[in-house]
Coordinates of C-alpha atoms in Angstrom, one line a residue:
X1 CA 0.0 0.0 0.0
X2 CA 3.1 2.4 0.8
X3 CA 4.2 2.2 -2.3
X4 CA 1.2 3.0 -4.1
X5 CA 1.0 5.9 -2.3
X6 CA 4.5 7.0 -3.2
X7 CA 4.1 6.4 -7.0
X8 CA 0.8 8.1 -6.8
X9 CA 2.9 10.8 -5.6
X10 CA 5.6 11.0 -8.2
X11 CA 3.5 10.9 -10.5
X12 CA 1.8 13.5 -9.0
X13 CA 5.3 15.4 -8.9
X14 CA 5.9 14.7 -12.3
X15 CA 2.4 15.9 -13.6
X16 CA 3.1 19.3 -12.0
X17 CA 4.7 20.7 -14.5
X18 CA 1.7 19.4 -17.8
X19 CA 4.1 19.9 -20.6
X20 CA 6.1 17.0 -19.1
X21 CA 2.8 14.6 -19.5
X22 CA 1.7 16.6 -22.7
X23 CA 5.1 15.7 -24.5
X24 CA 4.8 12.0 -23.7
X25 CA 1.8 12.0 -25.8
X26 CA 2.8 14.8 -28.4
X27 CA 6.6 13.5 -29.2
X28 CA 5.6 9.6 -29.8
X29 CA 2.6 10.6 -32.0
X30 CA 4.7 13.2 -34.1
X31 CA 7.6 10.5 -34.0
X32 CA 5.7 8.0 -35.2
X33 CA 3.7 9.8 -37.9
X34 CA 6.2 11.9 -39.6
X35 CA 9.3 9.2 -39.1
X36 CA 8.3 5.5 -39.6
X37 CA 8.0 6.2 -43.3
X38 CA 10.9 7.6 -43.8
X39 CA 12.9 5.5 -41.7
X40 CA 11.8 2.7 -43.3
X41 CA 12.9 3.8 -46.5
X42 CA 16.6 4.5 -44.9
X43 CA 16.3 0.6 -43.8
X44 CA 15.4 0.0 -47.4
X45 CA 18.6 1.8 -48.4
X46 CA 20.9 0.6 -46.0
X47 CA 19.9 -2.9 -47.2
X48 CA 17.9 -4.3 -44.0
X49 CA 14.6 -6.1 -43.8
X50 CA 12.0 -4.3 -46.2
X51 CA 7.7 -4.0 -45.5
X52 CA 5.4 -2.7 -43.4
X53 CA 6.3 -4.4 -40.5
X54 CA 9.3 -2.0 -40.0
X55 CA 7.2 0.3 -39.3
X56 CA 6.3 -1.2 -36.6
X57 CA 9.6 -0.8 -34.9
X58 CA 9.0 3.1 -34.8
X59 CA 6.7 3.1 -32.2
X60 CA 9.1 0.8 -29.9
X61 CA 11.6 3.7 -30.4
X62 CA 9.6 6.3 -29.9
X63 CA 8.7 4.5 -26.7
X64 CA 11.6 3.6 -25.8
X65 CA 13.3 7.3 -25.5
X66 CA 10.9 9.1 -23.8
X67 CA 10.9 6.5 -21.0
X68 CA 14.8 6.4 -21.2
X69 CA 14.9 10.2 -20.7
X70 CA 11.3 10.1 -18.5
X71 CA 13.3 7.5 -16.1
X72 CA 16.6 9.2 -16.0
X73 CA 15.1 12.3 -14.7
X74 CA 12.9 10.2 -12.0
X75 CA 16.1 8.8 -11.1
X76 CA 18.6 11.7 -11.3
X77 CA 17.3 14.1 -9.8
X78 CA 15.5 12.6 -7.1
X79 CA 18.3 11.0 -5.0
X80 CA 18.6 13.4 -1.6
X81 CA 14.7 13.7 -1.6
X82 CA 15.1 9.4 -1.6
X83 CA 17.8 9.2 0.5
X84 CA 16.0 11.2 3.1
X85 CA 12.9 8.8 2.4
X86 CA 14.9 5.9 3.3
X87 CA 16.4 7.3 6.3
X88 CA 13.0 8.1 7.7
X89 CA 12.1 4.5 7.3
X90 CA 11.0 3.2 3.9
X91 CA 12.4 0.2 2.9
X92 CA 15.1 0.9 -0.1
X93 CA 13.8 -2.1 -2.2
X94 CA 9.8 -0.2 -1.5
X95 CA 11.5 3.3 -2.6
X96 CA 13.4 1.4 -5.4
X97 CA 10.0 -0.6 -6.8
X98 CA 7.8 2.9 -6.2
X99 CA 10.2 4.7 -8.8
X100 CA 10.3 1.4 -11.1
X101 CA 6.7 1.9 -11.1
X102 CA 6.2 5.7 -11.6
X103 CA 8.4 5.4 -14.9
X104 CA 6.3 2.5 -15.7
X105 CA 3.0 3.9 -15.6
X106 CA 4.5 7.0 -18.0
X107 CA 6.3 4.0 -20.3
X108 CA 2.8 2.7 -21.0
X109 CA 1.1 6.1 -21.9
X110 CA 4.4 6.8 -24.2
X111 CA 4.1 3.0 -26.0
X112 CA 0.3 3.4 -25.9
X113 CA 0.5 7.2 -27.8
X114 CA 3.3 5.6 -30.2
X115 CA 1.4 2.7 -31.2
X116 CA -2.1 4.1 -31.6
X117 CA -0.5 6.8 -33.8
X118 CA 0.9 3.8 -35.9
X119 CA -2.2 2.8 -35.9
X120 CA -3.7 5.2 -37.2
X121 CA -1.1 5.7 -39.8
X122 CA -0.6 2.4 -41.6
X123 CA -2.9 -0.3 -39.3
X124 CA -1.7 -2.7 -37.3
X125 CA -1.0 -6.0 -38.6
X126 CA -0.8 -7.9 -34.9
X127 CA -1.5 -6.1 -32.7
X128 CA -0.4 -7.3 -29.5
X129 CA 2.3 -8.4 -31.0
X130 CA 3.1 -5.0 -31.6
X131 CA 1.5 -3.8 -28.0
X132 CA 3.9 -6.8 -26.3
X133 CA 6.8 -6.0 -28.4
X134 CA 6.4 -1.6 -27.3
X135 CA 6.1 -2.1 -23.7
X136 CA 9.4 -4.4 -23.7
X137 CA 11.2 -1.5 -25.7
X138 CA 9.8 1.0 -23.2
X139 CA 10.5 -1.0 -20.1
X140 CA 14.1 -2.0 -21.6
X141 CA 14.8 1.8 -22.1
X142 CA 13.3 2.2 -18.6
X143 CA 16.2 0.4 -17.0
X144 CA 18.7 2.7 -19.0
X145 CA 17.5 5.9 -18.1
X146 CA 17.7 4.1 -14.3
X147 CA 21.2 2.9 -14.3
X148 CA 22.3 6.1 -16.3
X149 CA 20.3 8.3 -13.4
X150 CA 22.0 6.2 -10.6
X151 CA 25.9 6.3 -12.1
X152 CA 25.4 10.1 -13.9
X153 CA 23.8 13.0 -11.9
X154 CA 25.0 15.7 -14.4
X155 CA 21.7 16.0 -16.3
X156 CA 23.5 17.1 -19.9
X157 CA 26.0 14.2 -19.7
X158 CA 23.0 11.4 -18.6
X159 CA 21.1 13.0 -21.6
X160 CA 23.9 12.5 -24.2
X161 CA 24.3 8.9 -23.1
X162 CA 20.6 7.9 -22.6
X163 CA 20.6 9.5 -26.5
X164 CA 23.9 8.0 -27.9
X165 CA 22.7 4.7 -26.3
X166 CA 19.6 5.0 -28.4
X167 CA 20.9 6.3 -31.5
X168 CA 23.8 3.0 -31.5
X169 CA 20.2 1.1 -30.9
X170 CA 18.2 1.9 -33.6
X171 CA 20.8 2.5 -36.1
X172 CA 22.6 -0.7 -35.6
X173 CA 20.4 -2.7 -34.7
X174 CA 18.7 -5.4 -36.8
X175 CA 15.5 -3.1 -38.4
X176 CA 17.9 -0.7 -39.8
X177 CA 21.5 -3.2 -41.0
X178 CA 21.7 -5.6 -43.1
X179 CA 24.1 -7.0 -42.4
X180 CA 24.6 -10.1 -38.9
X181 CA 27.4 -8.7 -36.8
X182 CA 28.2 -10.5 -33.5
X183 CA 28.5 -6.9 -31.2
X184 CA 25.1 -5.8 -32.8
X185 CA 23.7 -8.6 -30.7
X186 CA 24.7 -7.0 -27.5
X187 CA 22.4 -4.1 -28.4
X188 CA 19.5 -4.0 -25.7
X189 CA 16.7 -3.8 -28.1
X190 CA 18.5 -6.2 -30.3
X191 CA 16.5 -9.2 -29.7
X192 CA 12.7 -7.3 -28.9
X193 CA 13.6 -5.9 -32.3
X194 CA 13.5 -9.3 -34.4
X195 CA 10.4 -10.6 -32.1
X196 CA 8.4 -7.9 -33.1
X197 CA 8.8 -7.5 -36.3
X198 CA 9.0 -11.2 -37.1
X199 CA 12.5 -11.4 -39.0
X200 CA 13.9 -15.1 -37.7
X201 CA 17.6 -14.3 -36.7
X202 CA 19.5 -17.9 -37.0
X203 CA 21.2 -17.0 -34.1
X204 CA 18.9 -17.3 -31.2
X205 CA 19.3 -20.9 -30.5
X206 CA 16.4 -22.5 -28.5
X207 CA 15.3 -20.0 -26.8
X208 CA 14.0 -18.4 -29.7
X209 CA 13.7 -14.5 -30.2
X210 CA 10.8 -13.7 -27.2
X211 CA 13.0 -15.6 -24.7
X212 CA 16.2 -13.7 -25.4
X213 CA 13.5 -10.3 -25.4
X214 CA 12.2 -11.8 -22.5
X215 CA 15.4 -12.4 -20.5
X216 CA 16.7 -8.4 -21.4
X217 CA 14.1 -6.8 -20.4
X218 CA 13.7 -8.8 -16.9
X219 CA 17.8 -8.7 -16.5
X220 CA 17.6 -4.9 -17.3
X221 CA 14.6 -4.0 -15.0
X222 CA 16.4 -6.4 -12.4
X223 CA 19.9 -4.6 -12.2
X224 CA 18.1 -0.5 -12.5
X225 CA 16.2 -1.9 -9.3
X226 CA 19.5 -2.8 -7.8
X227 CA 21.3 0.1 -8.3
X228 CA 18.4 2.2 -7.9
X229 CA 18.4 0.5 -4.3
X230 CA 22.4 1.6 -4.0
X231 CA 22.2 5.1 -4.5
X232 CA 19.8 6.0 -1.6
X233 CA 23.3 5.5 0.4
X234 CA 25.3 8.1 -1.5
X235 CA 25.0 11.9 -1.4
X236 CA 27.0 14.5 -2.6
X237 CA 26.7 18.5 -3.3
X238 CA 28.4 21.2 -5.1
X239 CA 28.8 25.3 -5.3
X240 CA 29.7 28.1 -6.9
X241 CA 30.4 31.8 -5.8
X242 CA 30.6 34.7 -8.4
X243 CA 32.4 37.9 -8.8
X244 CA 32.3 41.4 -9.4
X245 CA 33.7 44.7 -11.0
X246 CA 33.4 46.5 -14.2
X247 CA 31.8 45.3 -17.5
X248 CA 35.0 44.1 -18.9
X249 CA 36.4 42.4 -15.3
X250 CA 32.9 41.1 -14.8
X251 CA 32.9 39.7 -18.3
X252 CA 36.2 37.7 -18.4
X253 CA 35.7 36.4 -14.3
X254 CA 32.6 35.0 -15.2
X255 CA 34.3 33.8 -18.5
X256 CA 36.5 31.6 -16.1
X257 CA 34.5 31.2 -13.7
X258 CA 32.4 28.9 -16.7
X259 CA 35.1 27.6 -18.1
X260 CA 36.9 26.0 -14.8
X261 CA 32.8 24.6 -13.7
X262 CA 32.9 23.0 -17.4
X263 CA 36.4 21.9 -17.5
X264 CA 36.2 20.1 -14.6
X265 CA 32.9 17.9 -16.7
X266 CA 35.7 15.3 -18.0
X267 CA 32.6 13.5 -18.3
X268 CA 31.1 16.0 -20.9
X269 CA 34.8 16.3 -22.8
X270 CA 34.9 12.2 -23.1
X271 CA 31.2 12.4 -24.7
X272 CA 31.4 15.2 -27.1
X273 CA 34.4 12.6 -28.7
X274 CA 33.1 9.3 -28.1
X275 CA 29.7 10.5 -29.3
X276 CA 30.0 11.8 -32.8
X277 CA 33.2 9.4 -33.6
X278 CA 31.0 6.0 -32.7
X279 CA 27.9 7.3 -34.4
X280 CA 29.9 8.9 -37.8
X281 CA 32.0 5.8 -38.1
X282 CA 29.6 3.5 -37.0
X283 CA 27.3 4.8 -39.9
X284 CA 29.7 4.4 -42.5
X285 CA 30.4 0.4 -41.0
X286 CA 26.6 -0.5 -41.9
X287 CA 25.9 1.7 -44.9
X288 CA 26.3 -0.5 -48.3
X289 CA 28.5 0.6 -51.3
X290 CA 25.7 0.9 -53.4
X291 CA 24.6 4.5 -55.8
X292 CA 21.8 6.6 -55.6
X293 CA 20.9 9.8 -57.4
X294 CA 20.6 12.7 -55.7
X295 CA 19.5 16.3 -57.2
X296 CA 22.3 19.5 -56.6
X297 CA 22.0 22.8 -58.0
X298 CA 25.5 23.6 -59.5
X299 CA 25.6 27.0 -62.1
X300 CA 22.3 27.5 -61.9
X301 CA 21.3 24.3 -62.8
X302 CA 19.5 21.0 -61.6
X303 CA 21.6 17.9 -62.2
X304 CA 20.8 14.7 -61.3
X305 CA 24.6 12.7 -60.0
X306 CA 25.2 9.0 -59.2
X307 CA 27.2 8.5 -55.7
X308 CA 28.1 5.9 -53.8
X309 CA 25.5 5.9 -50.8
X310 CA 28.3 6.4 -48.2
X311 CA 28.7 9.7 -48.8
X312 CA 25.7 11.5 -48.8
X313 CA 24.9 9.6 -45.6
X314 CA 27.9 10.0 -44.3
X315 CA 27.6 14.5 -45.0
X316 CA 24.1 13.9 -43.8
X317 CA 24.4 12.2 -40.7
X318 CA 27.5 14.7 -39.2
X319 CA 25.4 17.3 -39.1
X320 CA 22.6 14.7 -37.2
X321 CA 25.0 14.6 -34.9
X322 CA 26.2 17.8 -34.4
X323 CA 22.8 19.6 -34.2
X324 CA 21.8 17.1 -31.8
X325 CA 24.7 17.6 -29.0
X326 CA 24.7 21.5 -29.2
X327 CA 20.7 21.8 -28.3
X328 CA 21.7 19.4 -25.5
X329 CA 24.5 21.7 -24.6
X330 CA 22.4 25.0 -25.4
X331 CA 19.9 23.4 -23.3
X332 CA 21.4 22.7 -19.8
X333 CA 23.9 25.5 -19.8
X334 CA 21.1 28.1 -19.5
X335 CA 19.0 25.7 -17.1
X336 CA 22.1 24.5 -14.9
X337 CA 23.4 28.2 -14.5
X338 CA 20.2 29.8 -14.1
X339 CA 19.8 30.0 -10.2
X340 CA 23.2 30.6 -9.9
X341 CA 23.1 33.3 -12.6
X342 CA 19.9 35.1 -10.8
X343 CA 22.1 35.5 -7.5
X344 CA 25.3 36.9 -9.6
X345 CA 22.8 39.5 -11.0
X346 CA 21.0 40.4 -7.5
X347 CA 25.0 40.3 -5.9
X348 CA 26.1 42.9 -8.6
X349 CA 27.1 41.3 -11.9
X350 CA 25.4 42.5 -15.1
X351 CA 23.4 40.0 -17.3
X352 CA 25.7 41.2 -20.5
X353 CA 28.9 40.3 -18.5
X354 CA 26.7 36.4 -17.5
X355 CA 25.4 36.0 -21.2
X356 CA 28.7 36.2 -22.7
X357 CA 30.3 34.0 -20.8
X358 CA 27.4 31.2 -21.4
X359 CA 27.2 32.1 -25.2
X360 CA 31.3 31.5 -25.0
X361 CA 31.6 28.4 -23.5
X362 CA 28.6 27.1 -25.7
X363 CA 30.4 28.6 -29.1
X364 CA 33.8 26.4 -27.2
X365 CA 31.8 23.3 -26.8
X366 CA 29.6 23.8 -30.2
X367 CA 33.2 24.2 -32.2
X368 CA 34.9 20.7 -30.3
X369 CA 32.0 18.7 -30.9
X370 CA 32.1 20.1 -34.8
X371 CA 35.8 19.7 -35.0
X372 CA 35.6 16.2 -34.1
X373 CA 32.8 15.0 -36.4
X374 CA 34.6 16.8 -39.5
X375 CA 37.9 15.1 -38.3
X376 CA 35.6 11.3 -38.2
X377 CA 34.1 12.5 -41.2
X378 CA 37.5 12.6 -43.2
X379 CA 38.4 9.0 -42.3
X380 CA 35.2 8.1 -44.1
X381 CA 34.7 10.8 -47.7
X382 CA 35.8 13.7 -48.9
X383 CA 33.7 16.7 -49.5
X384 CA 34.9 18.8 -52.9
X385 CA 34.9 21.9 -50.5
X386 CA 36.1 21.6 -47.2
X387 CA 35.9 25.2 -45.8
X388 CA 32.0 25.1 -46.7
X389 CA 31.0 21.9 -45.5
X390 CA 32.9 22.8 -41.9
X391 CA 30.9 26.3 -42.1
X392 CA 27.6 24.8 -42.8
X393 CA 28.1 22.7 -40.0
X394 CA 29.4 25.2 -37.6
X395 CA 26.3 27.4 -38.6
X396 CA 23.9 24.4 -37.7
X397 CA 25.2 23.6 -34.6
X398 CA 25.4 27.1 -33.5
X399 CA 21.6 27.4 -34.8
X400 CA 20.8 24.1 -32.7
X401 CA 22.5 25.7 -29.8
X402 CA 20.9 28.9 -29.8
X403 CA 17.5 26.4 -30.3
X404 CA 18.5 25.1 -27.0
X405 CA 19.1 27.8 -25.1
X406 CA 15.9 29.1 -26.4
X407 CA 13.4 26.2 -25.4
X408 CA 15.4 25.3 -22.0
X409 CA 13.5 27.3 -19.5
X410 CA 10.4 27.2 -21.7
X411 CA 10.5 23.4 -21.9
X412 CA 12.4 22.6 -18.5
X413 CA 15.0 20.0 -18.7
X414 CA 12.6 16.4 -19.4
X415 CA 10.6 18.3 -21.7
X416 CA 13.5 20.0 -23.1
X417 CA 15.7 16.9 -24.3
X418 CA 12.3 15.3 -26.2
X419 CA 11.2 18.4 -28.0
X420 CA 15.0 19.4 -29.1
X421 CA 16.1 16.0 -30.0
X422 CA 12.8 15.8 -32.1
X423 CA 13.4 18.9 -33.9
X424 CA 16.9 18.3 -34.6
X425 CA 16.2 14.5 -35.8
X426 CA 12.9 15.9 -38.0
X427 CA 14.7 18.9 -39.2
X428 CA 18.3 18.0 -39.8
X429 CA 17.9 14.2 -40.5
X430 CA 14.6 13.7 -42.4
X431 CA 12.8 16.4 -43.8
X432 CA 16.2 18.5 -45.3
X433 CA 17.5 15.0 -46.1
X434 CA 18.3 14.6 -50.2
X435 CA 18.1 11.2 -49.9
X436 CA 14.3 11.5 -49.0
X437 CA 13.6 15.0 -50.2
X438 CA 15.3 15.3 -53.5
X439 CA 13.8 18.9 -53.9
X440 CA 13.4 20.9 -50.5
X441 CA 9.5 21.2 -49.6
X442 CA 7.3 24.2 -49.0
X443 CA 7.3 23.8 -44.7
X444 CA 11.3 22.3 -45.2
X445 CA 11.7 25.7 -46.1
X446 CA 10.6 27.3 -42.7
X447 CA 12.7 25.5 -40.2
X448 CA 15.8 26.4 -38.9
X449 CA 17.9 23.7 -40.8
X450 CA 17.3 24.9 -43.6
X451 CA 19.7 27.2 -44.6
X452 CA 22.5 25.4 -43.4
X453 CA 22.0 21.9 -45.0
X454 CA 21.5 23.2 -48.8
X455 CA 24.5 25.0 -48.0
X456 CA 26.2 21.5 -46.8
X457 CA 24.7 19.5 -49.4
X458 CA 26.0 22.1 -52.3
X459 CA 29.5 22.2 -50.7
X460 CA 29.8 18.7 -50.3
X461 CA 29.3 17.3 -54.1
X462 CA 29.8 20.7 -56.2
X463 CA 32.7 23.2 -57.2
X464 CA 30.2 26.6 -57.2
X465 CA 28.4 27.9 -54.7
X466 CA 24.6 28.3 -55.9
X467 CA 22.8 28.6 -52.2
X468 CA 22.9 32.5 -51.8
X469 CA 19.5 32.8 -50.6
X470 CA 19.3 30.0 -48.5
X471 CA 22.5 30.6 -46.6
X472 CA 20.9 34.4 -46.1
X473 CA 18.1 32.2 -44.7
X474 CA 19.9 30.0 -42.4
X475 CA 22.0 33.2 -41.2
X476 CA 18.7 35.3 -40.3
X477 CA 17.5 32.3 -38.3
X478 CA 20.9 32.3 -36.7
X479 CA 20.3 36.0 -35.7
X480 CA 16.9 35.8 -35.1
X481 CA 17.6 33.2 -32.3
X482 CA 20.4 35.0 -30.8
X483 CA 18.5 37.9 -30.0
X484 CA 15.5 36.1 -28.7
X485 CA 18.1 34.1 -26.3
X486 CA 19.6 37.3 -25.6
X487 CA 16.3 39.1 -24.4
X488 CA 14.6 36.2 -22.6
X489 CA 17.7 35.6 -20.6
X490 CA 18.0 39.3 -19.6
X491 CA 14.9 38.9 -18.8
X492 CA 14.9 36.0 -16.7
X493 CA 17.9 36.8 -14.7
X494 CA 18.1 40.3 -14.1
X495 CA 17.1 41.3 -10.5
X496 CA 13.9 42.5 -10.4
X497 CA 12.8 46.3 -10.2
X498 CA 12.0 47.7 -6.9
X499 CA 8.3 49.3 -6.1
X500 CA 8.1 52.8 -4.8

């Protein structure tokens, strides 16, 4: 009965702020509408398994990361408030099964959105197959936003890993390869994956697809409750003091002041490498040496040109990449700095002096996680012109970041990582995609990608430069962003006037 009443009140906590519960019904419904199509059609070209039915492994995704993220929040955030829970008397394992639970409950209203929007998109073949198959995604992705809560309390680093674990995931895993690699195997999803879309894998011995599903999902739920249990003994804390003086002092002490908090992240450092380097190279290991035709503007012209496949995945999916990690970074370095912003600006330090020092570190971070993925990205093709393809990126990650920054307070940090993760995925990697949209499209047109991946695309395979207008585009959006961040964080943080 006690822990009834504890998830009722989590969930309670967790319905306080109604964008979190609207976005677990918004984000797997737009997911699943606007992206199993097209992601099916990148499994068709990467050579996997072909048909309908994978489709059906959208709405498992879908699932899958908002309870991830949804669980690594509940988890994260939540340890002193559970420590003091435990030391008041609650049984760990109680605590422990209460949280379980709580992300539970918001799992099944995630799968249950997902898969009723793939309902209603293309039908439903079997459908508890497909119900079965969602929940074991969701609970599976459960246990990883759990374990990733417990071991990593920054909330930008547990984000980056709860996403790089689900971008390896889907993209090497069996509805999106073709080809049978032993590591692939070890994926979480790998096995739920096969079961639910009915593709026999050879390699499941007796046990058969559901039983290695089956054993994941009760292994992974087993060791989150475990650990979840563990960290109610561990506590720590941190602070932060700011200083004063003129504009220019101000300025560069709070410029180091940010960079020693952020240099001390090694965490952070490790995953802007490891991130974009697994994902760029694992891309080109499953992508197939096979051509396509893709449309470019070069003098003023339409021509049609024959590549090998590799490369305009490979220049599609760096800027994936990229965009992706600076709105995480945008994101929680205005939300982490905010309080501590607020009392710089009430002890004396002007917002200008604060803002710069954020928007620095962020253009820092923004430029290492670019420089790496151009560096993967060489191992793998060569665009014909370097200097634009690294500017196009640098201009779309610095849009992405500004997106960030933008929808951090707005959004708060849970609602924040699914709706800036799903714009940067929609945006960068599926609607301004020339593999899928061989001509950009009228609402393509009006997001902030834009500008920034014609300009890519055009410097990647041609010797001109015939995007004038859209790189105009993609700069104004650039501008436009910086000066709404600009204004709502003076706005936010600078001490409030007194009333006479």
């Amino acid at each position: 009965m006690t822990t009834l009443v504890f998830v009722q009140r989590f969930l309670n906590d967790y319905a306080r702020n109604p964008v979190n519960l609207l976005l677990l019904i918004v984000v797997p419904t737009v997911f699943v509408l606007a992206v199993s199509g097209e992601l099916a059609s990148f499994a068709k070209l990467l050579g996997g398994p072909e048909g309908p039915a994978i489709e059906l492994a959208t709405a498992g995704w879908a699932a899958g990361f908002m309870a991830g993220v949804a669980m690594y929040f509940q988890t994260a955030t939540t340890r002193g408030t559970d420590r003091r829970v435990v030391i008041a008397g609650l049984p760990a394992a109680r605590l422990a099964l209460a949280r379980l639970v709580t992300g539970g409950c918001l799992a099944v209203l995630a799968a249950a959105t997902a898969l009723l929007a793939l309902v209603a998109r293309t039908g439903v073949a079997d459908f508890w197959r497909a119900f079965a198959g969602t929940l074991m995604f969701a609970a599976i992705y459960i246990a990883i936003g759990a374990v990733v809560g417990v071991l990593v309390r920054n909330p930008l680093n547990g984000s980056v890993i709860v996403l790089f674990v689900w971008i390896v995931d889907v993209f090497f895993g069996p509805a999106m390869s073709a080809g049978d690699n032993v590591a692939t195997r070890l994926l979480p999803t790998h096995y739920v994956t096969l079961w639910m879309i009915d593709l026999p894998s050879g390699h499941s011995g007796p046990v058969g697809e559901l039983g290695w599903a089956l054993i994941w999902t009760a292994s992974a739920v087993g060791a989150a409750c475990a650990l979840i249990i563990a960290r109610t003994r561990t506590a720590a804390g941190l602070g932060r003091s700011p200083r004063a003086g003129s504009r220019r002092s101000q300025t560069a002490a709070a410029l180091r002041a940010a960079w020693r908090d952020n240099r001390r992240n090694a965490a952070l450092w490790a995953l802007l490498v490891v991130v974009p380097v697994v994902f760029i190279l694992g891309v080109y290991v499953v992508t197939p040496d096979q051509p396509i035709s893709i449309v470019l503007h070069e003098n003023g012209e339409n021509i049609t040109r024959r590549l090998s496949l590799i490369d305009p995945y490979g220049a599609t999916m760096v800027p994936v990449a990229i965009a992706s990690l600076a709105a995480l970074i945008g994101l929680f370095g205005v939300l982490q700095s905010r309080n501590g912003d607020r009392r710089a600006a009430l002890a004396g330090m002007r917002t200008s002096a604060l803002l710069s020092s954020r928007l620095g570190i962020l253009t820092v971070f923004v430029l290492v996680v670019t420089g790496v993925a151009l560096a993967t990205s060489a191992l793998i093709f060569s665009p014909v012109q370097w200097a634009g393809f690294a500017s196009a990126n640098v201009l779309i990650a610095l849009t992405y970041g500004f997106i960030g920054a933008l929808l951090g307070p707005i959004f708060g940090s849970v609602g924040g990582v699914f709706v800036v993760f799903m714009l940067a995925f929609l945006d960068i990697g599926i609607v301004q995609n020339p593999m899928l949209q061989p001509e950009p499209t009228a609402w393509s047109r009006l997001l902030p990608g834009y500008g920034g991946s014609q300009v890519l695309i055009d410097q990647t395979f041609t010797r001109s430069f015939d995007e004038v207008v859209p790189l105009l585009v993609g700069l104004g959006w650039l501008v436009s962003l910086g000066l709404a961040v600009v204004a709502t964080y003076h706005r936010a943080t600078r001490p409030a006037r007194p009333v006479h």
